[in-house]
Each structure stands twice: as structure tokens, then as C-alpha cells.
Coordinates of N, CA, C and O in Angstrom, one line a residue:
M13 N 139.9 97.8 132.4 CA 140.0 98.4 131.1 C 141.4 98.0 130.5 O 142.4 98.1 131.2
H14 N 141.4 97.6 129.3 CA 142.6 97.1 128.6 C 143.3 98.3 127.9 O 142.7 99.3 127.5
I15 N 144.5 98.0 127.5 CA 145.3 99.0 126.7 C 145.0 98.8 125.3 O 144.9 97.7 124.8
A16 N 144.8 99.9 124.5 CA 144.5 99.8 123.1 C 145.8 99.3 122.4 O 146.9 99.7 122.7
N17 N 145.5 98.5 121.3 CA 146.7 97.9 120.6 C 147.6 99.0 120.0 O 148.8 98.7 119.9
D18 N 147.1 100.1 119.5 CA 148.0 101.1 119.0 C 148.9 101.7 120.0 O 150.0 102.3 119.6
R19 N 148.6 101.6 121.2 CA 149.5 102.1 122.3 C 150.7 101.3 122.5 O 151.7 101.7 123.0
F20 N 150.7 100.0 122.1 CA 151.8 99.1 122.3 C 153.0 99.5 121.5 O 154.1 99.2 121.8
L21 N 152.8 100.2 120.4 CA 153.9 100.6 119.5 C 154.5 101.9 120.0 O 155.6 102.3 119.5
Q22 N 153.9 102.6 121.0 CA 154.5 103.8 121.5 C 155.1 103.6 122.9 O 155.0 102.5 123.4
Q23 N 155.7 104.6 123.4 CA 156.2 104.5 124.8 C 155.1 104.4 125.8 O 154.2 105.3 125.8
L24 N 155.1 103.4 126.6 CA 154.0 103.2 127.6 C 154.2 104.1 128.8 O 155.3 104.3 129.2
T25 N 153.0 104.5 129.4 CA 153.1 105.3 130.6 C 153.3 104.3 131.8 O 153.2 103.1 131.7
K26 N 153.6 104.9 133.0 CA 153.8 104.1 134.2 C 152.5 103.3 134.5 O 152.6 102.1 134.9
M27 N 151.4 103.9 134.3 CA 150.1 103.2 134.6 C 149.9 102.1 133.6 O 149.4 101.0 134.0
E28 N 150.2 102.3 132.4 CA 150.1 101.2 131.4 C 151.1 100.0 131.7 O 150.7 98.9 131.5
K29 N 152.3 100.4 132.1 CA 153.3 99.3 132.4 C 152.8 98.5 133.7 O 152.9 97.3 133.7
S30 N 152.2 99.2 134.6 CA 151.7 98.5 135.8 C 150.5 97.6 135.4 O 150.3 96.5 135.9
H31 N 149.7 98.1 134.5 CA 148.6 97.3 134.0 C 149.1 96.0 133.3 O 148.6 94.9 133.4
L32 N 150.2 96.2 132.5 CA 150.8 95.0 131.8 C 151.3 94.0 132.8 O 151.2 92.8 132.5
A33 N 151.8 94.4 133.9 CA 152.3 93.5 134.9 C 151.1 92.7 135.5 O 151.4 91.5 135.9
T34 N 149.9 93.2 135.6 CA 148.8 92.5 136.2 C 147.8 91.8 135.2 O 147.1 90.9 135.6
C35 N 147.8 92.3 134.0 CA 146.8 91.8 133.0 C 147.5 90.8 132.0 O 148.3 91.3 131.2
E36 N 147.1 89.6 132.1 CA 147.7 88.6 131.2 C 147.3 88.8 129.8 O 148.1 88.6 128.9
S37 N 146.1 89.2 129.5 CA 145.6 89.4 128.2 C 146.3 90.5 127.5 O 146.8 90.3 126.3
C38 N 146.5 91.6 128.1 CA 147.3 92.7 127.6 C 148.8 92.4 127.4 O 149.4 92.8 126.4
R39 N 149.3 91.6 128.3 CA 150.7 91.2 128.3 C 150.9 90.3 127.0 O 151.9 90.5 126.3
D40 N 150.0 89.4 126.8 CA 150.1 88.5 125.6 C 150.0 89.3 124.3 O 150.8 89.1 123.4
E41 N 149.1 90.2 124.3 CA 148.9 91.1 123.1 C 150.1 91.9 122.8 O 150.5 92.1 121.7
H42 N 150.7 92.5 123.9 CA 151.9 93.3 123.8 C 153.0 92.4 123.2 O 153.8 92.9 122.3
Q43 N 153.2 91.2 123.7 CA 154.3 90.3 123.2 C 154.1 90.0 121.7 O 155.0 90.0 121.0
K44 N 152.8 89.7 121.3 CA 152.6 89.4 119.9 C 152.9 90.6 119.0 O 153.5 90.4 118.0
I45 N 152.5 91.8 119.4 CA 152.8 93.0 118.6 C 154.3 93.2 118.5 O 154.8 93.6 117.5
L46 N 155.0 93.1 119.6 CA 156.5 93.3 119.6 C 157.1 92.3 118.7 O 158.0 92.6 117.9
L47 N 156.7 91.0 118.8 CA 157.3 89.9 117.9 C 156.9 90.2 116.4 O 157.8 90.0 115.6
L48 N 155.7 90.7 116.2 CA 155.3 91.0 114.8 C 156.2 92.1 114.3 O 156.7 92.1 113.1
C49 N 156.4 93.2 115.1 CA 157.3 94.3 114.6 C 158.7 93.8 114.4 O 159.4 94.3 113.4
E50 N 159.2 93.0 115.2 CA 160.6 92.5 115.1 C 160.7 91.6 113.8 O 161.7 91.7 113.0
S51 N 159.7 90.7 113.6 CA 159.8 89.9 112.4 C 159.6 90.7 111.1 O 160.1 90.3 110.0
A52 N 158.8 91.7 111.2 CA 158.6 92.6 110.0 C 159.9 93.2 109.5 O 160.0 93.5 108.3
Q53 N 160.8 93.4 110.3 CA 162.1 94.0 109.9 C 162.9 93.1 109.0 O 163.7 93.5 108.2
Y54 N 162.7 91.8 109.1 CA 163.4 90.8 108.4 C 162.7 90.3 107.1 O 163.2 89.5 106.3
V55 N 161.5 90.8 106.8 CA 160.8 90.4 105.6 C 161.3 91.2 104.5 O 161.5 92.4 104.5
E56 N 161.6 90.5 103.4 CA 162.1 91.1 102.2 C 160.9 91.6 101.4 O 159.9 91.0 101.2
L57 N 161.1 92.9 100.9 CA 160.1 93.5 100.1 C 160.1 93.0 98.7 O 161.2 93.1 98.0
I58 N 159.0 92.5 98.2 CA 158.9 92.0 96.8 C 158.2 93.0 96.0 O 157.0 93.3 96.3
L59 N 158.8 93.4 94.9 CA 158.2 94.4 94.0 C 157.4 93.6 92.9 O 157.8 92.6 92.4
P60 N 156.2 94.1 92.6 CA 155.4 93.5 91.5 C 156.1 93.7 90.2 O 156.8 94.6 90.0
P61 N 155.7 92.8 89.2 CA 156.3 93.0 87.9 C 155.8 94.3 87.2 O 154.7 94.8 87.6
N62 N 156.5 94.8 86.3 CA 156.2 96.1 85.7 C 154.9 96.0 84.9 O 154.2 97.0 84.8
D63 N 154.6 94.9 84.2 CA 153.5 94.8 83.4 C 152.2 94.5 84.2 O 151.1 94.4 83.6
L64 N 152.3 94.4 85.5 CA 151.1 94.1 86.3 C 150.0 95.2 86.2 O 148.8 95.0 86.1
W65 N 150.5 96.5 86.1 CA 149.5 97.6 86.0 C 148.8 97.6 84.7 O 147.6 97.9 84.6
Q66 N 149.4 97.1 83.6 CA 148.7 97.0 82.3 C 147.6 96.0 82.4 O 146.6 96.1 81.6
T67 N 147.7 95.0 83.2 CA 146.6 94.0 83.3 C 145.5 94.5 84.3 O 144.4 94.1 84.1
I68 N 145.9 95.3 85.3 CA 144.9 95.8 86.2 C 144.1 96.9 85.7 O 142.8 97.0 85.9
Q69 N 144.7 97.8 85.0 CA 144.0 99.0 84.5 C 142.8 98.8 83.6 O 141.8 99.4 83.8
P70 N 142.8 97.9 82.6 CA 141.6 97.6 81.9 C 140.5 97.1 82.7 O 139.3 97.4 82.4
K71 N 140.8 96.3 83.7 CA 139.7 95.8 84.6 C 139.0 96.9 85.4 O 137.8 97.0 85.5
L72 N 139.8 97.9 85.8 CA 139.3 99.0 86.5 C 138.4 99.9 85.6 O 137.4 100.4 86.0
E73 N 138.9 100.1 84.4 CA 138.1 100.9 83.4 C 136.8 100.2 83.1 O 135.8 100.9 83.0
K74 N 136.8 98.9 83.0 CA 135.6 98.1 82.7 C 134.6 98.3 83.9 O 133.4 98.5 83.7
E75 N 135.1 98.2 85.1 CA 134.2 98.4 86.3 C 133.6 99.8 86.3 O 132.5 100.0 86.7
E76 N 134.5 100.8 85.9 CA 134.0 102.2 85.9 C 132.9 102.4 84.9 O 132.0 103.1 85.0
R77 N 133.1 101.7 83.7 CA 132.1 101.8 82.7 C 130.7 101.2 83.1 O 129.7 101.6 82.7
N78 N 130.8 100.2 84.0 CA 129.6 99.5 84.5 C 128.8 100.5 85.3 O 127.5 100.4 85.4
V79 N 129.4 101.4 86.0 CA 128.7 102.4 86.8 C 127.8 103.3 85.9 O 126.7 103.5 86.2
G80 N 128.4 103.7 84.8 CA 127.6 104.4 83.8 C 127.2 105.8 84.2 O 127.1 106.1 85.4
P81 N 127.0 106.6 83.2 CA 126.6 108.0 83.5 C 125.2 108.1 84.0 O 124.8 109.1 84.7
W82 N 124.3 107.1 83.8 CA 122.9 107.2 84.2 C 122.8 107.1 85.8 O 122.0 107.8 86.4
K83 N 123.7 106.3 86.3 CA 123.6 106.2 87.8 C 124.1 107.5 88.4 O 123.6 108.0 89.4
K84 N 125.2 108.1 87.8 CA 125.7 109.3 88.3 C 124.6 110.4 88.2 O 124.4 111.2 89.1
L85 N 123.9 110.4 87.1 CA 122.8 111.4 86.9 C 121.7 111.2 87.9 O 121.2 112.2 88.4
M86 N 121.3 110.0 88.1 CA 120.3 109.7 89.1 C 120.6 110.2 90.5 O 119.8 110.7 91.2
F87 N 121.9 109.9 90.9 CA 122.3 110.3 92.2 C 122.3 111.8 92.3 O 121.9 112.4 93.3
S88 N 122.8 112.5 91.3 CA 122.9 114.0 91.4 C 121.4 114.5 91.3 O 121.2 115.5 92.0
A89 N 120.5 113.9 90.6 CA 119.1 114.4 90.6 C 118.5 114.2 91.9 O 117.8 115.1 92.4
A90 N 118.7 113.1 92.6 CA 118.2 112.8 93.9 C 118.7 113.8 94.9 O 117.9 114.3 95.7
A91 N 120.0 114.1 94.8 CA 120.6 115.1 95.8 C 120.0 116.5 95.5 O 119.7 117.2 96.5
T92 N 119.8 116.8 94.3 CA 119.2 118.1 94.0 C 117.8 118.2 94.5 O 117.4 119.2 95.1
I93 N 117.0 117.2 94.3 CA 115.6 117.2 94.8 C 115.6 117.3 96.3 O 114.8 118.0 96.9
L94 N 116.5 116.5 97.0 CA 116.6 116.6 98.4 C 116.9 118.0 98.9 O 116.2 118.5 99.8
F95 N 117.9 118.6 98.3 CA 118.2 120.0 98.8 C 117.1 121.0 98.5 O 116.8 121.9 99.3
A96 N 116.5 120.8 97.3 CA 115.3 121.7 97.0 C 114.2 121.5 98.0 O 113.6 122.5 98.4
S97 N 113.9 120.3 98.3 CA 112.8 120.0 99.3 C 113.1 120.6 100.7 O 112.3 121.2 101.3
I98 N 114.3 120.5 101.1 CA 114.7 121.0 102.4 C 114.6 122.6 102.4 O 114.1 123.2 103.3
G99 N 115.1 123.2 101.3 CA 115.0 124.6 101.1 C 113.6 125.1 101.1 O 113.2 126.1 101.8
W100 N 112.7 124.4 100.4 CA 111.3 124.8 100.4 C 110.6 124.7 101.7 O 109.9 125.5 102.2
M101 N 110.9 123.6 102.5 CA 110.4 123.4 103.8 C 110.8 124.5 104.8 O 110.1 125.1 105.5
M102 N 112.1 124.9 104.7 CA 112.6 126.0 105.5 C 112.0 127.3 105.2 O 111.6 128.1 106.0
W103 N 111.8 127.6 103.9 CA 111.2 128.8 103.4 C 109.7 128.9 103.9 O 109.2 129.9 104.3
S104 N 109.0 127.8 103.7 CA 107.6 127.8 104.1 C 107.4 128.0 105.6 O 106.5 128.7 106.1
Q105 N 108.3 127.4 106.4 CA 108.3 127.6 107.8 C 108.6 129.0 108.2 O 107.9 129.6 109.1
F106 N 109.5 129.6 107.5 CA 109.8 131.0 107.7 C 108.7 131.9 107.4 O 108.3 132.8 108.2
T107 N 108.0 131.7 106.2 CA 106.9 132.6 105.9 C 105.7 132.4 106.8 O 105.0 133.3 107.1
L108 N 105.5 131.2 107.2 CA 104.4 130.9 108.2 C 104.6 131.6 109.5 O 103.7 132.1 110.1
K109 N 105.9 131.6 109.9 CA 106.2 132.3 111.2 C 106.0 133.8 111.0 O 105.5 134.4 111.9
Q110 N 106.4 134.3 109.9 CA 106.1 135.8 109.6 C 104.6 136.1 109.7 O 104.2 137.1 110.2
Q111 N 103.8 135.2 109.0 CA 102.4 135.5 109.0 C 101.8 135.4 110.5 O 101.0 136.2 110.8
L112 N 102.3 134.5 111.2 CA 101.9 134.3 112.6 C 102.2 135.6 113.4 O 101.4 136.1 114.2
E113 N 103.4 136.1 113.2 CA 103.8 137.3 113.9 C 103.0 138.5 113.5 O 102.6 139.4 114.3
H114 N 102.6 138.6 112.2 CA 101.8 139.7 111.7 C 100.4 139.6 112.3 O 99.9 140.7 112.7
V115 N 99.8 138.5 112.4 CA 98.5 138.3 113.0 C 98.5 138.7 114.5 O 97.6 139.3 115.0
L116 N 99.6 138.3 115.2 CA 99.7 138.6 116.6 C 99.8 140.1 116.8 O 99.1 140.7 117.7
I117 N 100.5 140.8 116.0 CA 100.7 142.3 116.1 C 99.3 142.9 115.8 O 98.9 143.8 116.5
S118 N 98.6 142.4 114.7 CA 97.3 143.0 114.4 C 96.3 142.8 115.5 O 95.6 143.7 115.9
N119 N 96.3 141.6 116.1 CA 95.5 141.4 117.3 C 95.8 142.3 118.5 O 94.9 142.8 119.1
M120 N 97.0 142.5 118.7 CA 97.4 143.4 119.8 C 96.9 144.8 119.6 O 96.4 145.4 120.5
L121 N 97.1 145.3 118.3 CA 96.6 146.6 118.0 C 95.1 146.7 118.2 O 94.6 147.7 118.7
L122 N 94.4 145.7 117.7 CA 92.9 145.7 117.8 C 92.5 145.7 119.3 O 91.5 146.4 119.7
E123 N 93.2 144.9 120.1 CA 92.8 144.8 121.5 C 93.1 146.2 122.2 O 92.3 146.6 123.1
E124 N 94.1 146.8 121.8 CA 94.4 148.2 122.4 C 93.3 149.1 122.0 O 92.9 150.0 122.9
K125 N 92.8 149.1 120.8 CA 91.6 149.9 120.4 C 90.4 149.7 121.4 O 89.8 150.6 121.8
I126 N 90.2 148.4 121.6 CA 89.0 148.1 122.5 C 89.3 148.5 123.9 O 88.4 149.1 124.6
Q127 N 90.5 148.4 124.4 CA 90.8 148.8 125.8 C 90.8 150.3 126.0 O 90.6 150.8 127.1
L128 N 90.9 151.0 124.9 CA 90.8 152.5 125.0 C 89.5 152.9 125.5 O 89.3 154.0 126.1
Q129 N 88.5 152.2 125.1 CA 87.1 152.5 125.5 C 86.9 151.9 126.9 O 86.8 150.6 127.0
Q130 N 86.8 152.7 127.9 CA 86.8 152.2 129.3 C 85.5 151.5 129.8 O 85.5 150.7 130.6
Q131 N 84.4 152.0 129.3 CA 83.1 151.5 129.7 C 82.8 150.1 129.3 O 82.9 149.8 128.1
V132 N 82.5 149.2 130.3 CA 82.2 147.8 130.0 C 80.7 147.7 129.6 O 79.8 148.1 130.4
T133 N 80.4 147.1 128.5 CA 79.0 146.9 128.0 C 78.8 145.4 127.8 O 79.7 144.6 127.9
Y134 N 77.5 145.1 127.6 CA 77.2 143.7 127.4 C 78.0 143.1 126.1 O 78.5 142.0 126.2
R135 N 78.0 143.9 125.1 CA 78.7 143.5 123.8 C 80.2 143.3 124.1 O 80.8 142.3 123.6
R136 N 80.8 144.2 124.9 CA 82.2 144.0 125.2 C 82.5 142.8 126.1 O 83.5 142.1 125.9
A137 N 81.6 142.6 127.0 CA 81.7 141.5 127.9 C 81.6 140.2 127.1 O 82.4 139.2 127.3
S138 N 80.7 140.1 126.2 CA 80.5 138.9 125.4 C 81.7 138.8 124.4 O 82.2 137.6 124.2
L139 N 82.3 139.9 124.0 CA 83.5 139.8 123.2 C 84.7 139.2 124.0 O 85.4 138.4 123.5
I140 N 84.8 139.7 125.2 CA 85.9 139.1 126.1 C 85.7 137.6 126.3 O 86.7 136.9 126.2
G141 N 84.4 137.2 126.5 CA 84.2 135.7 126.6 C 84.6 135.0 125.3 O 85.2 133.9 125.4
T142 N 84.2 135.5 124.2 CA 84.6 134.9 122.9 C 86.1 134.8 122.7 O 86.7 133.8 122.3
L143 N 86.8 136.0 123.1 CA 88.2 136.0 122.9 C 88.9 135.0 123.9 O 89.9 134.4 123.5
Q144 N 88.4 134.9 125.1 CA 88.9 133.9 126.0 C 88.8 132.5 125.5 O 89.7 131.7 125.6
A145 N 87.6 132.2 124.9 CA 87.4 130.8 124.3 C 88.4 130.6 123.2 O 89.0 129.5 123.1
L146 N 88.7 131.6 122.4 CA 89.6 131.5 121.3 C 91.0 131.3 121.8 O 91.9 130.6 121.3
D147 N 91.3 132.0 122.9 CA 92.7 131.9 123.5 C 92.9 130.5 124.1 O 94.0 130.0 123.9
I148 N 91.9 129.9 124.6 CA 92.0 128.5 125.1 C 92.3 127.6 123.9 O 93.1 126.7 124.0
K149 N 91.5 127.8 122.8 CA 91.8 127.0 121.6 C 93.2 127.2 121.1 O 93.9 126.2 120.7
L150 N 93.7 128.4 121.2 CA 95.0 128.8 120.7 C 96.1 128.0 121.5 O 97.1 127.5 121.0
M151 N 95.9 128.0 122.9 CA 96.9 127.3 123.7 C 96.9 125.8 123.5 O 97.9 125.2 123.6
N152 N 95.7 125.2 123.1 CA 95.6 123.8 122.9 C 96.0 123.4 121.5 O 96.0 122.2 121.2
A153 N 96.2 124.4 120.6 CA 96.5 124.0 119.2 C 97.8 123.3 119.1 O 98.8 123.6 119.8
E154 N 97.9 122.3 118.2 CA 99.0 121.5 118.0 C 100.1 122.1 117.1 O 101.3 122.0 117.4
N155 N 99.7 122.6 116.0 CA 100.7 123.1 115.1 C 100.5 124.6 114.7 O 99.6 125.2 115.1
T156 N 101.5 125.1 114.0 CA 101.5 126.5 113.7 C 100.4 126.9 112.7 O 99.8 128.0 112.9
E157 N 100.0 126.0 111.8 CA 98.9 126.4 110.9 C 97.6 126.5 111.6 O 96.8 127.5 111.4
D158 N 97.3 125.6 112.6 CA 96.1 125.8 113.4 C 96.1 127.1 114.2 O 95.1 127.7 114.3
K159 N 97.3 127.4 114.8 CA 97.4 128.6 115.6 C 97.1 129.8 114.7 O 96.4 130.8 115.1
L160 N 97.6 129.8 113.5 CA 97.4 130.9 112.5 C 96.0 131.1 112.2 O 95.4 132.2 112.2
K161 N 95.2 130.0 112.0 CA 93.8 130.0 111.7 C 93.0 130.6 112.9 O 92.1 131.4 112.7
I162 N 93.4 130.2 114.1 CA 92.7 130.7 115.3 C 92.9 132.1 115.5 O 92.0 132.9 115.8
L163 N 94.2 132.6 115.2 CA 94.5 134.0 115.4 C 93.8 134.8 114.3 O 93.3 135.9 114.6
T164 N 93.6 134.3 113.1 CA 92.9 135.0 112.1 C 91.4 135.1 112.5 O 90.8 136.2 112.3
E165 N 90.9 134.1 113.0 CA 89.5 134.1 113.4 C 89.3 135.1 114.6 O 88.4 135.9 114.6
R166 N 90.3 135.2 115.4 CA 90.3 136.1 116.6 C 90.3 137.5 116.1 O 89.6 138.4 116.5
K167 N 91.1 137.8 115.1 CA 91.2 139.1 114.5 C 89.9 139.5 113.8 O 89.4 140.6 114.0
Q168 N 89.2 138.6 113.1 CA 88.0 138.9 112.5 C 86.9 139.2 113.6 O 86.1 140.1 113.4
V169 N 86.9 138.5 114.7 CA 85.9 138.7 115.7 C 86.1 140.2 116.3 O 85.1 140.9 116.5
I170 N 87.3 140.5 116.5 CA 87.6 141.9 117.0 C 87.2 143.0 116.0 O 86.6 144.0 116.4
Q171 N 87.6 142.7 114.8 CA 87.2 143.7 113.7 C 85.7 143.9 113.6 O 85.2 145.0 113.5
Q172 N 85.0 142.8 113.7 CA 83.5 142.8 113.6 C 83.0 143.6 114.8 O 82.0 144.4 114.7
H173 N 83.6 143.4 116.0 CA 83.1 144.2 117.1 C 83.4 145.7 117.0 O 82.5 146.5 117.3
I174 N 84.5 146.0 116.4 CA 84.8 147.4 116.2 C 83.9 148.1 115.2 O 83.3 149.1 115.4
V175 N 83.6 147.4 114.1 CA 82.8 147.9 113.0 C 81.3 148.0 113.5 O 80.7 149.1 113.4
S176 N 80.8 147.0 114.2 CA 79.4 147.1 114.7 C 79.3 148.0 115.9 O 78.3 148.6 116.1
G177 N 80.4 148.2 116.6 CA 80.4 149.2 117.7 C 80.3 150.6 117.2 O 79.7 151.5 117.9
N178 N 80.9 150.9 116.1 CA 80.9 152.3 115.5 C 79.4 152.6 115.1 O 79.0 153.7 115.1
K179 N 78.7 151.6 114.6 CA 77.3 151.8 114.1 C 76.4 152.0 115.3 O 75.4 152.7 115.2
E180 N 76.6 151.2 116.4 CA 75.7 151.3 117.5 C 76.2 152.0 118.7 O 75.9 151.6 119.8
E181 N 77.0 153.0 118.5 CA 77.8 153.6 119.6 C 76.9 154.1 120.7 O 77.2 154.0 121.9
G182 N 75.8 154.7 120.4 CA 75.0 155.3 121.5 C 73.9 154.4 122.0 O 73.1 154.8 122.9
N183 N 73.7 153.2 121.4 CA 72.6 152.3 121.8 C 72.9 151.3 122.8 O 72.1 150.4 123.1
E184 N 74.1 151.3 123.4 CA 74.4 150.2 124.4 C 74.2 150.7 125.8 O 74.3 151.9 126.1
I185 N 74.0 149.8 126.7 CA 73.8 150.1 128.1 C 75.0 149.5 128.8 O 75.4 148.4 128.6
S186 N 75.7 150.3 129.6 CA 76.8 149.8 130.3 C 76.4 148.9 131.5 O 75.3 149.0 132.0
I187 N 77.4 148.1 131.9 CA 77.1 147.1 133.0 C 77.5 147.7 134.3 O 78.5 148.3 134.4

């Protein structure tokens, strides 16, 4: 590993000095930088003429006019659209997550209602089979929207079971 060039202008550590003694490439680079610094002390500073700025300034203004207000407007519009898109995506993700949590809570409450009835019947056993199939679909779902659809379907199955169970309460045979 070689010594960085900016380190040659500072006080070298013992490790860096021992590296200079063994590395010809770093030693040559160190000598060049020291000679450059020494020769820079003898260079006379030449000041530009006073009227030089008057010739440079119109050229800069001309280049600035070439950029034009339309390019600035386009860049600002693109940035605005980008930030609005990011904000919309974050908001939709947030609302989708809230909907998913709401459906999960509803399903849990509906399952609790079913579990309160201790007696296992054919209808309840078939409901459990249907719910297990939906749970497998839920675990294999790729994205949040699919999961939300499956959970909504699950909720509807449970609600149908509860509604039809209230109508046929005394007509079932327990297993």
C-alpha cells in the first residue's frame, strides 16, 4: 500500500518514513512534490489586466441566457412530479396497510364468534376446511393487494357462515 500524495505535504509518521525508505515509487513521488513546493515559492504571481473581467462577463451572461427559463421550468416541473409521485406511492402503501390490518382484525373477531360455539358440526368442519384453504392461498400470495383480496374473501365466508348458522341453528347434527 502506497502513501497518499496529500500526506507528502504533512509531517510523515514513522511507518510512512519507513515505507519511503523501502518503496521507490513513493520515494520518487515524494521528491517530485517537495521539488514542486520549493519551485512554487520562486514563481512570480502575475495579476490579470483590470479590463479582463469586462470581456469575460458578457460571455458568461450570454451562456446564462442560453440556458433559458424554459429549461429551469422543465427541471422544476420534473422534480415536482417526482416528489408528488413518491408521496402518492407512500400514501397508497400506508392506506393499503391500514386496510389489511382492518380486515385482519375483523377476521379475528369473526373467528372468535365461531369459536365461542363449542359444538363441532358438519357445517363448521367444512368452514374450517375452507378457511384453511384460504390461509394457504394467503401464505402463498405475492403482494399486499392479493393478500387483502384473500382476507376479504375469508371475511365474507365467515360472515355467510354466521348468518346461515343463525337461520339453521337447530337443524344441524353434531359430529
